[in-house]
Amino acid sequence: MKDLYQTIDEGKVGIFESPTGTGKSLSLICGSLTWLRDHKRSVLEGPTGNVEPGDDPDWMIDAERQERRRAVLQHREELEGRLSEVRRQETARRKRFSNQVRSSKKLRTHQPEILDSAAETDDFEFLPEECDSKVVTEGNGYPGPGKDHDALSSNTQALLAKLNGVKRTVEQISASKETRIIFCSRTHSQLTQFVNELRRVKPPLSITSLDENGLGESSPPQEEVVKHLCLGSRKNLCINHKVSRLGSVAAINERCLDLQKPGVPEERKCPFLPKKDNEDLIDSFRDHALAEVYDIEDLSNIGRSMGVCPYYASRAAIDSTEILTLPYPLLLQKSAREALGVSVRDHVVIIDEAHNLMDAITDTYSCSVSLHQVETATSQVMVYVQKFKDRLKGQNRMYITQLIRLLNSISDSLRSTASNTRENEAIITSGQLLSGKGVDQIQPHKLISYLQESKLARKVEEYVQYTDEAAKGGINHPHDRGALQVFQSFIAVLMNPSSEGRFFFSRDEDGRIQARYTLLDPREHFRDIVEEARAVILAGGTMSPMSDYKDHLFSYLPPDRLQAFSFGHVVPRENIFARSVSTGPSGVEFDFTFEKRKSFPMVLWPSSLATTFSAMSSRSGRGLLYPAPIPTHTTPPHNPPSASSPLSTP
């Protein structure tokens, strides 16, 4: 913990290796939270007090410093007061309803009826979105912060802008500048384990009383709860059952945005989306989310009980948090961080289970597209163009033509490779994939910008789905959905430097053909996090060989900014004696598989095992602990031992 504290304090990158079972998670929590509370206190009480030096006289600088301290302290104490009141109310509620059915007087938990916006449609909604020609011309390639809000109504955009901090009070500005810890692990289940550990700790206070600073009469709170927020995707947090039941992340994201479009009637929009007239509800959600340490399921339940979307409402709580927890994909992808309103700049990033980090980066930025998907996307685009050819003008016509050329080029390349090679896997190049007629005149980065600005992939899929439903009463091939979206993701990797990854042609046993891009160098895709964050901590049970990180992932760092630590197990090597016991004193072979449980002589194993344990216990002299995989392993299938038996369980 001391090494962790020092590494964070000095703003370095630390690699920590500690075997499983040594209390690694608890050490990360205690060390980082202690530093954070100390840092918050030192920033507030330090000589500068967050005041920029200037030409003003000392007395004015001191007065401004005192006012800043007063505002920050008052904001913190008010927040702690609100959270304390929420905890008191929650404790009373749990006690009151512990043995009762939930009261009908609670905040609504029912799902308001959500009409299907596809019931009434018009060809106009299938046309490409209006594009910002400057964005397309510049070819940014990826949308900036808030781009997924373009389809939202003006009222919704205004409120989300407020939640993301565009219109902030002095107290909110102070909170947004405070350093926080961003904790990341592979899965939500691992994050839940981390949350359970987090509930056990009580770090030192970061709040000093106002009167201690000469700012008036006040007293520090008796308890300063750890302010934690677990972030997730729409798939994890959506409480609209007609959206969440769609299953795939892409489908849920698209449907969510569809329900928020300005042209959608009010009665068809998602009723849980934050609105201007329920800002008090958003503030209440923020206080409830921070009042205790909750995991992702708790956060979803809070949103459901309050009737507000936890995915959007949780953004109001980000600035007040001390610890954010999120899974790998939401941290590693810059577009995902921007969509959530999360910045790593000047914050502490801790990545648990980091022995999987390079594989996770590789998986995140690798992708594939099958020949069937390319052909499906081509046919869907052609159907779309045939319908709207007279209404597609200017850049819409130009970029859709380029898209068709690119689709044909890649499909022709895959067919050619398949006919010219007998191997089921071969290396190909981006040049081979882009060798089609007229493709050399295409600038992929501009095409990607157009596809993202126009939302063409979604428009094409919606139109094809609409025509199929109208003609056949439903889609016969749901696996064809999203083909153009998959292809759009594949276009992006065509621009990657050849030194970062490789393209592969593959053919499976059923003859299915696909092009696959595998990222080989994850360094550049993690570099922005390292350069923006105050400190980066990688922790895992098996981080060796450390040279993989020093020579590859962090090869650009100066040696004095990278530190590596390896800790042994809490139990010394000389205290461990490991041996396997295959038979008991009577010669009965121990085979505890399910198939052997009822066979002879396994019906004799309880007495034989008890005799073995008795002999071991007499020699150890300090007792014996038998961790059974399941309780039934302490009870035989026939003639269970008596209460006095060594194998009896309470």
Short mmCIF file of N, CA and C in Angstrom, two decimals, residues 243-387:
data_model
loop_
_atom_site.label_atom_id
_atom_site.label_comp_id
_atom_site.label_asym_id
_atom_site.label_seq_id
_atom_site.Cartn_x
_atom_site.Cartn_y
_atom_site.Cartn_z
N VAL A 243 -37.06 -2.01 -24.88
CA VAL A 243 -35.75 -1.76 -25.49
C VAL A 243 -34.74 -2.80 -25.02
N SER A 244 -34.70 -3.05 -23.73
CA SER A 244 -33.71 -3.98 -23.19
C SER A 244 -33.89 -5.40 -23.69
N ARG A 245 -35.12 -5.76 -24.07
CA ARG A 245 -35.37 -7.13 -24.54
C ARG A 245 -34.79 -7.38 -25.93
N LEU A 246 -34.30 -6.33 -26.61
CA LEU A 246 -33.74 -6.51 -27.95
C LEU A 246 -32.46 -7.32 -27.92
N GLY A 247 -31.77 -7.33 -26.77
CA GLY A 247 -30.63 -8.23 -26.60
C GLY A 247 -29.29 -7.64 -26.94
N SER A 248 -29.01 -7.36 -28.21
CA SER A 248 -27.68 -6.92 -28.62
C SER A 248 -27.45 -5.46 -28.23
N VAL A 249 -26.18 -5.14 -27.99
CA VAL A 249 -25.82 -3.78 -27.60
C VAL A 249 -26.18 -2.79 -28.70
N ALA A 250 -25.84 -3.14 -29.95
CA ALA A 250 -26.10 -2.23 -31.07
C ALA A 250 -27.60 -1.95 -31.23
N ALA A 251 -28.41 -3.00 -31.12
CA ALA A 251 -29.86 -2.83 -31.28
C ALA A 251 -30.44 -1.98 -30.16
N ILE A 252 -29.96 -2.18 -28.94
CA ILE A 252 -30.45 -1.38 -27.80
C ILE A 252 -30.05 0.08 -27.96
N ASN A 253 -28.81 0.33 -28.37
CA ASN A 253 -28.35 1.71 -28.56
C ASN A 253 -29.18 2.41 -29.63
N GLU A 254 -29.38 1.74 -30.76
CA GLU A 254 -30.12 2.35 -31.85
C GLU A 254 -31.57 2.62 -31.46
N ARG A 255 -32.20 1.65 -30.79
CA ARG A 255 -33.60 1.81 -30.41
C ARG A 255 -33.75 2.94 -29.39
N CYS A 256 -32.80 3.02 -28.47
CA CYS A 256 -32.83 4.09 -27.46
C CYS A 256 -32.80 5.45 -28.13
N LEU A 257 -31.91 5.62 -29.10
CA LEU A 257 -31.82 6.90 -29.79
C LEU A 257 -33.06 7.17 -30.64
N ASP A 258 -33.62 6.12 -31.22
CA ASP A 258 -34.83 6.29 -32.02
C ASP A 258 -35.98 6.86 -31.19
N LEU A 259 -36.11 6.40 -29.95
CA LEU A 259 -37.21 6.84 -29.09
C LEU A 259 -37.04 8.27 -28.61
N GLN A 260 -35.88 8.87 -28.89
CA GLN A 260 -35.61 10.22 -28.43
C GLN A 260 -35.61 11.24 -29.56
N LYS A 261 -35.81 10.78 -30.79
CA LYS A 261 -35.74 11.67 -31.94
C LYS A 261 -36.82 12.75 -31.86
N PRO A 262 -36.50 13.96 -32.32
CA PRO A 262 -37.47 15.07 -32.24
C PRO A 262 -38.78 14.78 -32.95
N GLY A 263 -38.75 14.02 -34.04
CA GLY A 263 -39.97 13.77 -34.79
C GLY A 263 -40.89 12.74 -34.17
N VAL A 264 -40.44 12.06 -33.13
CA VAL A 264 -41.26 11.02 -32.50
C VAL A 264 -42.29 11.67 -31.59
N PRO A 265 -43.57 11.31 -31.70
CA PRO A 265 -44.59 11.88 -30.81
C PRO A 265 -44.25 11.64 -29.35
N GLU A 266 -44.68 12.54 -28.51
CA GLU A 266 -44.34 12.48 -27.09
C GLU A 266 -44.78 11.16 -26.45
N GLU A 267 -45.94 10.66 -26.85
CA GLU A 267 -46.44 9.44 -26.23
C GLU A 267 -45.64 8.20 -26.66
N ARG A 268 -44.83 8.33 -27.71
CA ARG A 268 -44.04 7.20 -28.18
C ARG A 268 -42.60 7.25 -27.68
N LYS A 269 -42.20 8.36 -27.08
CA LYS A 269 -40.83 8.48 -26.59
C LYS A 269 -40.63 7.67 -25.31
N CYS A 270 -39.38 7.44 -24.98
CA CYS A 270 -39.09 6.70 -23.75
C CYS A 270 -39.50 7.54 -22.55
N PRO A 271 -40.37 7.03 -21.69
CA PRO A 271 -40.87 7.82 -20.56
C PRO A 271 -39.85 7.99 -19.44
N PHE A 272 -38.73 7.26 -19.51
CA PHE A 272 -37.75 7.33 -18.42
C PHE A 272 -36.64 8.34 -18.69
N LEU A 273 -36.62 8.92 -19.89
CA LEU A 273 -35.55 9.85 -20.23
C LEU A 273 -35.65 11.12 -19.39
N PRO A 274 -34.53 11.63 -18.87
CA PRO A 274 -34.57 12.88 -18.09
C PRO A 274 -35.17 14.03 -18.89
N LYS A 275 -36.01 14.81 -18.24
CA LYS A 275 -36.65 15.96 -18.88
C LYS A 275 -36.44 17.19 -18.01
N LYS A 276 -36.71 18.34 -18.59
CA LYS A 276 -36.51 19.59 -17.85
C LYS A 276 -37.40 19.69 -16.64
N ASP A 277 -38.59 19.09 -16.73
CA ASP A 277 -39.53 19.22 -15.62
C ASP A 277 -39.28 18.21 -14.50
N ASN A 278 -38.25 17.37 -14.63
CA ASN A 278 -37.94 16.45 -13.53
C ASN A 278 -36.48 16.52 -13.11
N GLU A 279 -35.92 17.74 -13.13
CA GLU A 279 -34.54 17.93 -12.70
C GLU A 279 -34.37 17.57 -11.23
N ASP A 280 -35.40 17.83 -10.43
CA ASP A 280 -35.32 17.45 -9.01
C ASP A 280 -35.19 15.94 -8.86
N LEU A 281 -35.83 15.21 -9.76
CA LEU A 281 -35.74 13.75 -9.72
C LEU A 281 -34.32 13.30 -10.06
N ILE A 282 -33.68 14.00 -11.00
CA ILE A 282 -32.29 13.68 -11.35
C ILE A 282 -31.37 13.92 -10.16
N ASP A 283 -31.58 15.05 -9.47
CA ASP A 283 -30.77 15.34 -8.29
C ASP A 283 -31.00 14.29 -7.20
N SER A 284 -32.25 13.86 -7.07
CA SER A 284 -32.55 12.83 -6.08
C SER A 284 -31.89 11.51 -6.44
N PHE A 285 -31.90 11.18 -7.73
CA PHE A 285 -31.21 9.96 -8.17
C PHE A 285 -29.72 10.05 -7.86
N ARG A 286 -29.12 11.19 -8.12
CA ARG A 286 -27.69 11.38 -7.83
C ARG A 286 -27.40 11.12 -6.36
N ASP A 287 -28.22 11.71 -5.48
CA ASP A 287 -27.98 11.54 -4.04
C ASP A 287 -28.18 10.08 -3.61
N HIS A 288 -29.19 9.42 -4.17
CA HIS A 288 -29.42 8.02 -3.82
C HIS A 288 -28.28 7.13 -4.34
N ALA A 289 -27.77 7.45 -5.53
CA ALA A 289 -26.70 6.64 -6.11
C ALA A 289 -25.40 6.76 -5.33
N LEU A 290 -25.18 7.93 -4.69
CA LEU A 290 -23.93 8.17 -3.97
C LEU A 290 -24.06 7.92 -2.47
N ALA A 291 -25.28 7.76 -1.98
CA ALA A 291 -25.47 7.63 -0.53
C ALA A 291 -24.81 6.38 0.03
N GLU A 292 -24.79 5.32 -0.75
CA GLU A 292 -24.15 4.07 -0.34
C GLU A 292 -23.35 3.53 -1.51
N VAL A 293 -22.55 2.53 -1.24
CA VAL A 293 -21.75 1.91 -2.30
C VAL A 293 -22.61 0.85 -2.99
N TYR A 294 -23.00 1.14 -4.23
CA TYR A 294 -23.89 0.25 -4.97
C TYR A 294 -23.17 -0.36 -6.16
N ASP A 295 -23.64 -1.54 -6.60
CA ASP A 295 -23.12 -2.12 -7.83
C ASP A 295 -24.07 -1.79 -8.97
N ILE A 296 -23.79 -2.33 -10.15
CA ILE A 296 -24.54 -1.95 -11.35
C ILE A 296 -26.01 -2.36 -11.25
N GLU A 297 -26.30 -3.49 -10.61
CA GLU A 297 -27.69 -3.93 -10.47
C GLU A 297 -28.44 -3.03 -9.50
N ASP A 298 -27.77 -2.60 -8.43
CA ASP A 298 -28.41 -1.68 -7.49
C ASP A 298 -28.77 -0.37 -8.18
N LEU A 299 -27.85 0.11 -9.02
CA LEU A 299 -28.08 1.37 -9.73
C LEU A 299 -29.28 1.25 -10.66
N SER A 300 -29.39 0.12 -11.33
CA SER A 300 -30.53 -0.11 -12.20
C SER A 300 -31.83 -0.15 -11.40
N ASN A 301 -31.79 -0.76 -10.24
CA ASN A 301 -32.99 -0.84 -9.39
C ASN A 301 -33.40 0.53 -8.86
N ILE A 302 -32.40 1.37 -8.55
CA ILE A 302 -32.72 2.73 -8.09
C ILE A 302 -33.44 3.49 -9.19
N GLY A 303 -32.91 3.40 -10.42
CA GLY A 303 -33.56 4.07 -11.54
C GLY A 303 -34.96 3.55 -11.78
N ARG A 304 -35.13 2.25 -11.66
CA ARG A 304 -36.45 1.65 -11.87
C ARG A 304 -37.45 2.10 -10.81
N SER A 305 -36.99 2.15 -9.55
CA SER A 305 -37.90 2.54 -8.47
C SER A 305 -38.26 4.02 -8.55
N MET A 306 -37.37 4.84 -9.10
CA MET A 306 -37.63 6.27 -9.20
C MET A 306 -38.25 6.65 -10.54
N GLY A 307 -38.29 5.71 -11.48
CA GLY A 307 -38.88 5.99 -12.78
C GLY A 307 -38.04 6.90 -13.64
N VAL A 308 -36.71 6.77 -13.56
CA VAL A 308 -35.82 7.61 -14.36
C VAL A 308 -34.70 6.73 -14.90
N CYS A 309 -34.25 7.04 -16.10
CA CYS A 309 -33.23 6.24 -16.77
C CYS A 309 -31.90 6.34 -16.04
N PRO A 310 -31.37 5.24 -15.48
CA PRO A 310 -30.11 5.30 -14.76
C PRO A 310 -28.91 5.53 -15.68
N TYR A 311 -29.03 5.17 -16.97
CA TYR A 311 -27.92 5.37 -17.90
C TYR A 311 -27.61 6.85 -18.06
N TYR A 312 -28.66 7.66 -18.26
CA TYR A 312 -28.46 9.10 -18.42
C TYR A 312 -28.38 9.82 -17.07
N ALA A 313 -29.20 9.42 -16.12
CA ALA A 313 -29.24 10.13 -14.84
C ALA A 313 -27.93 9.97 -14.06
N SER A 314 -27.23 8.86 -14.26
CA SER A 314 -25.98 8.64 -13.52
C SER A 314 -24.92 9.66 -13.88
N ARG A 315 -25.04 10.31 -15.03
CA ARG A 315 -24.03 11.30 -15.43
C ARG A 315 -24.02 12.50 -14.49
N ALA A 316 -25.18 12.76 -13.87
CA ALA A 316 -25.24 13.88 -12.93
C ALA A 316 -24.41 13.62 -11.69
N ALA A 317 -24.08 12.35 -11.44
CA ALA A 317 -23.33 11.99 -10.23
C ALA A 317 -21.84 11.89 -10.45
N ILE A 318 -21.39 11.94 -11.70
CA ILE A 318 -19.97 11.70 -12.00
C ILE A 318 -19.06 12.69 -11.30
N ASP A 319 -19.42 13.99 -11.35
CA ASP A 319 -18.54 15.01 -10.78
C ASP A 319 -18.38 14.90 -9.28
N SER A 320 -19.32 14.28 -8.61
CA SER A 320 -19.26 14.18 -7.15
C SER A 320 -18.66 12.87 -6.66
N THR A 321 -18.28 12.00 -7.58
CA THR A 321 -17.78 10.69 -7.18
C THR A 321 -16.30 10.74 -6.82
N GLU A 322 -15.90 9.80 -5.99
CA GLU A 322 -14.49 9.60 -5.68
C GLU A 322 -13.94 8.39 -6.43
N ILE A 323 -14.79 7.39 -6.64
CA ILE A 323 -14.37 6.20 -7.38
C ILE A 323 -15.42 5.87 -8.44
N LEU A 324 -14.96 5.76 -9.68
CA LEU A 324 -15.78 5.28 -10.78
C LEU A 324 -15.33 3.86 -11.12
N THR A 325 -16.26 2.94 -11.26
CA THR A 325 -15.92 1.60 -11.70
C THR A 325 -16.59 1.32 -13.03
N LEU A 326 -15.86 0.72 -13.94
CA LEU A 326 -16.39 0.41 -15.26
C LEU A 326 -15.59 -0.73 -15.88
N PRO A 327 -16.19 -1.51 -16.78
CA PRO A 327 -15.48 -2.62 -17.41
C PRO A 327 -14.51 -2.14 -18.48
N TYR A 328 -13.63 -3.04 -18.90
CA TYR A 328 -12.58 -2.73 -19.88
C TYR A 328 -13.06 -1.93 -21.09
N PRO A 329 -14.08 -2.41 -21.84
CA PRO A 329 -14.43 -1.74 -23.09
C PRO A 329 -14.78 -0.26 -22.92
N LEU A 330 -15.43 0.09 -21.81
CA LEU A 330 -15.84 1.48 -21.61
C LEU A 330 -14.65 2.38 -21.29
N LEU A 331 -13.56 1.82 -20.82
CA LEU A 331 -12.35 2.61 -20.56
C LEU A 331 -11.45 2.67 -21.78
N LEU A 332 -11.27 1.55 -22.45
CA LEU A 332 -10.28 1.46 -23.51
C LEU A 332 -10.68 2.20 -24.77
N GLN A 333 -11.97 2.31 -25.04
CA GLN A 333 -12.43 3.02 -26.23
C GLN A 333 -12.71 4.48 -25.91
N LYS A 334 -12.02 5.36 -26.61
CA LYS A 334 -12.20 6.79 -26.35
C LYS A 334 -13.62 7.23 -26.65
N SER A 335 -14.21 6.69 -27.72
CA SER A 335 -15.58 7.06 -28.07
C SER A 335 -16.55 6.64 -26.98
N ALA A 336 -16.29 5.50 -26.33
CA ALA A 336 -17.17 5.05 -25.24
C ALA A 336 -17.04 5.96 -24.03
N ARG A 337 -15.81 6.39 -23.72
CA ARG A 337 -15.61 7.31 -22.59
C ARG A 337 -16.32 8.63 -22.85
N GLU A 338 -16.21 9.12 -24.08
CA GLU A 338 -16.84 10.39 -24.41
C GLU A 338 -18.36 10.28 -24.36
N ALA A 339 -18.89 9.15 -24.80
CA ALA A 339 -20.35 8.96 -24.76
C ALA A 339 -20.87 8.97 -23.33
N LEU A 340 -20.06 8.47 -22.39
CA LEU A 340 -20.46 8.43 -20.98
C LEU A 340 -20.13 9.73 -20.25
N GLY A 341 -19.38 10.61 -20.89
CA GLY A 341 -18.97 11.84 -20.23
C GLY A 341 -17.86 11.62 -19.22
N VAL A 342 -17.00 10.62 -19.46
CA VAL A 342 -15.91 10.29 -18.55
C VAL A 342 -14.59 10.72 -19.16
N SER A 343 -13.82 11.46 -18.39
CA SER A 343 -12.47 11.86 -18.81
C SER A 343 -11.46 11.25 -17.86
N VAL A 344 -10.31 10.86 -18.39
CA VAL A 344 -9.24 10.32 -17.55
C VAL A 344 -8.21 11.38 -17.22
N ARG A 345 -8.36 12.57 -17.77
CA ARG A 345 -7.35 13.61 -17.58
C ARG A 345 -7.22 13.98 -16.10
N ASP A 346 -5.98 13.87 -15.61
CA ASP A 346 -5.61 14.23 -14.23
C ASP A 346 -6.24 13.33 -13.18
N HIS A 347 -6.80 12.20 -13.58
CA HIS A 347 -7.37 11.26 -12.63
C HIS A 347 -6.47 10.02 -12.51
N VAL A 348 -6.74 9.21 -11.50
CA VAL A 348 -5.95 8.00 -11.26
C VAL A 348 -6.69 6.81 -11.88
N VAL A 349 -6.03 6.11 -12.77
CA VAL A 349 -6.62 4.95 -13.45
C VAL A 349 -6.00 3.68 -12.87
N ILE A 350 -6.84 2.81 -12.33
CA ILE A 350 -6.39 1.53 -11.77
C ILE A 350 -7.05 0.41 -12.57
N ILE A 351 -6.25 -0.47 -13.13
CA ILE A 351 -6.75 -1.58 -13.93
C ILE A 351 -6.43 -2.89 -13.22
N ASP A 352 -7.46 -3.56 -12.76
CA ASP A 352 -7.29 -4.85 -12.09
C ASP A 352 -7.30 -5.97 -13.13
N GLU A 353 -6.80 -7.13 -12.75
CA GLU A 353 -6.67 -8.26 -13.68
C GLU A 353 -5.93 -7.80 -14.94
N ALA A 354 -4.87 -7.01 -14.74
CA ALA A 354 -4.20 -6.36 -15.86
C ALA A 354 -3.36 -7.31 -16.69
N HIS A 355 -3.21 -8.55 -16.25
CA HIS A 355 -2.49 -9.51 -17.09
C HIS A 355 -3.27 -9.77 -18.38
N ASN A 356 -4.56 -9.39 -18.41
CA ASN A 356 -5.37 -9.52 -19.62
C ASN A 356 -5.44 -8.22 -20.42
N LEU A 357 -4.72 -7.19 -19.98
CA LEU A 357 -4.91 -5.87 -20.57
C LEU A 357 -4.57 -5.84 -22.06
N MET A 358 -3.40 -6.35 -22.43
CA MET A 358 -3.00 -6.28 -23.83
C MET A 358 -3.94 -7.11 -24.71
N ASP A 359 -4.40 -8.24 -24.19
CA ASP A 359 -5.38 -9.04 -24.94
C ASP A 359 -6.70 -8.28 -25.08
N ALA A 360 -7.08 -7.57 -24.02
CA ALA A 360 -8.33 -6.80 -24.06
C ALA A 360 -8.25 -5.67 -25.08
N ILE A 361 -7.11 -4.98 -25.12
CA ILE A 361 -6.93 -3.92 -26.12
C ILE A 361 -6.98 -4.51 -27.52
N THR A 362 -6.31 -5.64 -27.69
CA THR A 362 -6.30 -6.30 -29.00
C THR A 362 -7.70 -6.69 -29.43
N ASP A 363 -8.47 -7.27 -28.51
CA ASP A 363 -9.84 -7.68 -28.84
C ASP A 363 -10.73 -6.49 -29.14
N THR A 364 -10.52 -5.40 -28.40
CA THR A 364 -11.35 -4.21 -28.58
C THR A 364 -11.17 -3.60 -29.96
N TYR A 365 -9.93 -3.59 -30.44
CA TYR A 365 -9.62 -2.92 -31.71
C TYR A 365 -9.43 -3.89 -32.87
N SER A 366 -9.72 -5.16 -32.67
CA SER A 366 -9.74 -6.13 -33.77
C SER A 366 -11.17 -6.31 -34.24
N CYS A 367 -11.35 -6.66 -35.49
CA CYS A 367 -12.70 -6.87 -36.00
C CYS A 367 -12.66 -7.78 -37.22
N SER A 368 -13.82 -8.21 -37.65
CA SER A 368 -13.91 -9.09 -38.81
C SER A 368 -15.22 -8.84 -39.53
N VAL A 369 -15.24 -9.22 -40.80
CA VAL A 369 -16.46 -9.14 -41.60
C VAL A 369 -16.48 -10.34 -42.53
N SER A 370 -17.61 -10.99 -42.63
CA SER A 370 -17.71 -12.18 -43.49
C SER A 370 -18.13 -11.77 -44.90
N LEU A 371 -17.82 -12.64 -45.84
CA LEU A 371 -18.23 -12.39 -47.22
C LEU A 371 -19.75 -12.31 -47.31
N HIS A 372 -20.44 -13.13 -46.54
CA HIS A 372 -21.91 -13.09 -46.54
C HIS A 372 -22.41 -11.72 -46.06
N GLN A 373 -21.77 -11.16 -45.03
CA GLN A 373 -22.18 -9.85 -44.53
C GLN A 373 -21.92 -8.76 -45.56
N VAL A 374 -20.79 -8.85 -46.27
CA VAL A 374 -20.48 -7.86 -47.31
C VAL A 374 -21.52 -7.95 -48.43
N GLU A 375 -21.85 -9.17 -48.84
CA GLU A 375 -22.84 -9.34 -49.90
C GLU A 375 -24.22 -8.88 -49.44
N THR A 376 -24.55 -9.17 -48.20
CA THR A 376 -25.84 -8.71 -47.66
C THR A 376 -25.90 -7.20 -47.62
N ALA A 377 -24.83 -6.57 -47.13
CA ALA A 377 -24.78 -5.11 -47.07
C ALA A 377 -24.89 -4.51 -48.47
N THR A 378 -24.23 -5.14 -49.45
CA THR A 378 -24.30 -4.63 -50.82
C THR A 378 -25.72 -4.68 -51.36
N SER A 379 -26.39 -5.81 -51.17
CA SER A 379 -27.76 -5.94 -51.68
C SER A 379 -28.70 -4.97 -50.96
N GLN A 380 -28.51 -4.78 -49.66
CA GLN A 380 -29.36 -3.85 -48.91
C GLN A 380 -29.17 -2.41 -49.39
N VAL A 381 -27.91 -2.02 -49.63
CA VAL A 381 -27.64 -0.67 -50.12
C VAL A 381 -28.23 -0.48 -51.51
N MET A 382 -28.13 -1.50 -52.36
CA MET A 382 -28.68 -1.39 -53.71
C MET A 382 -30.19 -1.24 -53.68
N VAL A 383 -30.86 -2.00 -52.80
CA VAL A 383 -32.31 -1.85 -52.64
C VAL A 383 -32.65 -0.44 -52.18
N TYR A 384 -31.87 0.06 -51.25
CA TYR A 384 -32.08 1.40 -50.70
C TYR A 384 -31.90 2.46 -51.79
N VAL A 385 -30.83 2.32 -52.58
CA VAL A 385 -30.55 3.30 -53.63
C VAL A 385 -31.65 3.26 -54.69
N GLN A 386 -32.10 2.07 -55.04
CA GLN A 386 -33.15 1.93 -56.04
C GLN A 386 -34.41 2.67 -55.62
N LYS A 387 -34.71 2.66 -54.32
CA LYS A 387 -35.90 3.33 -53.81
C LYS A 387 -35.72 4.85 -53.76
#
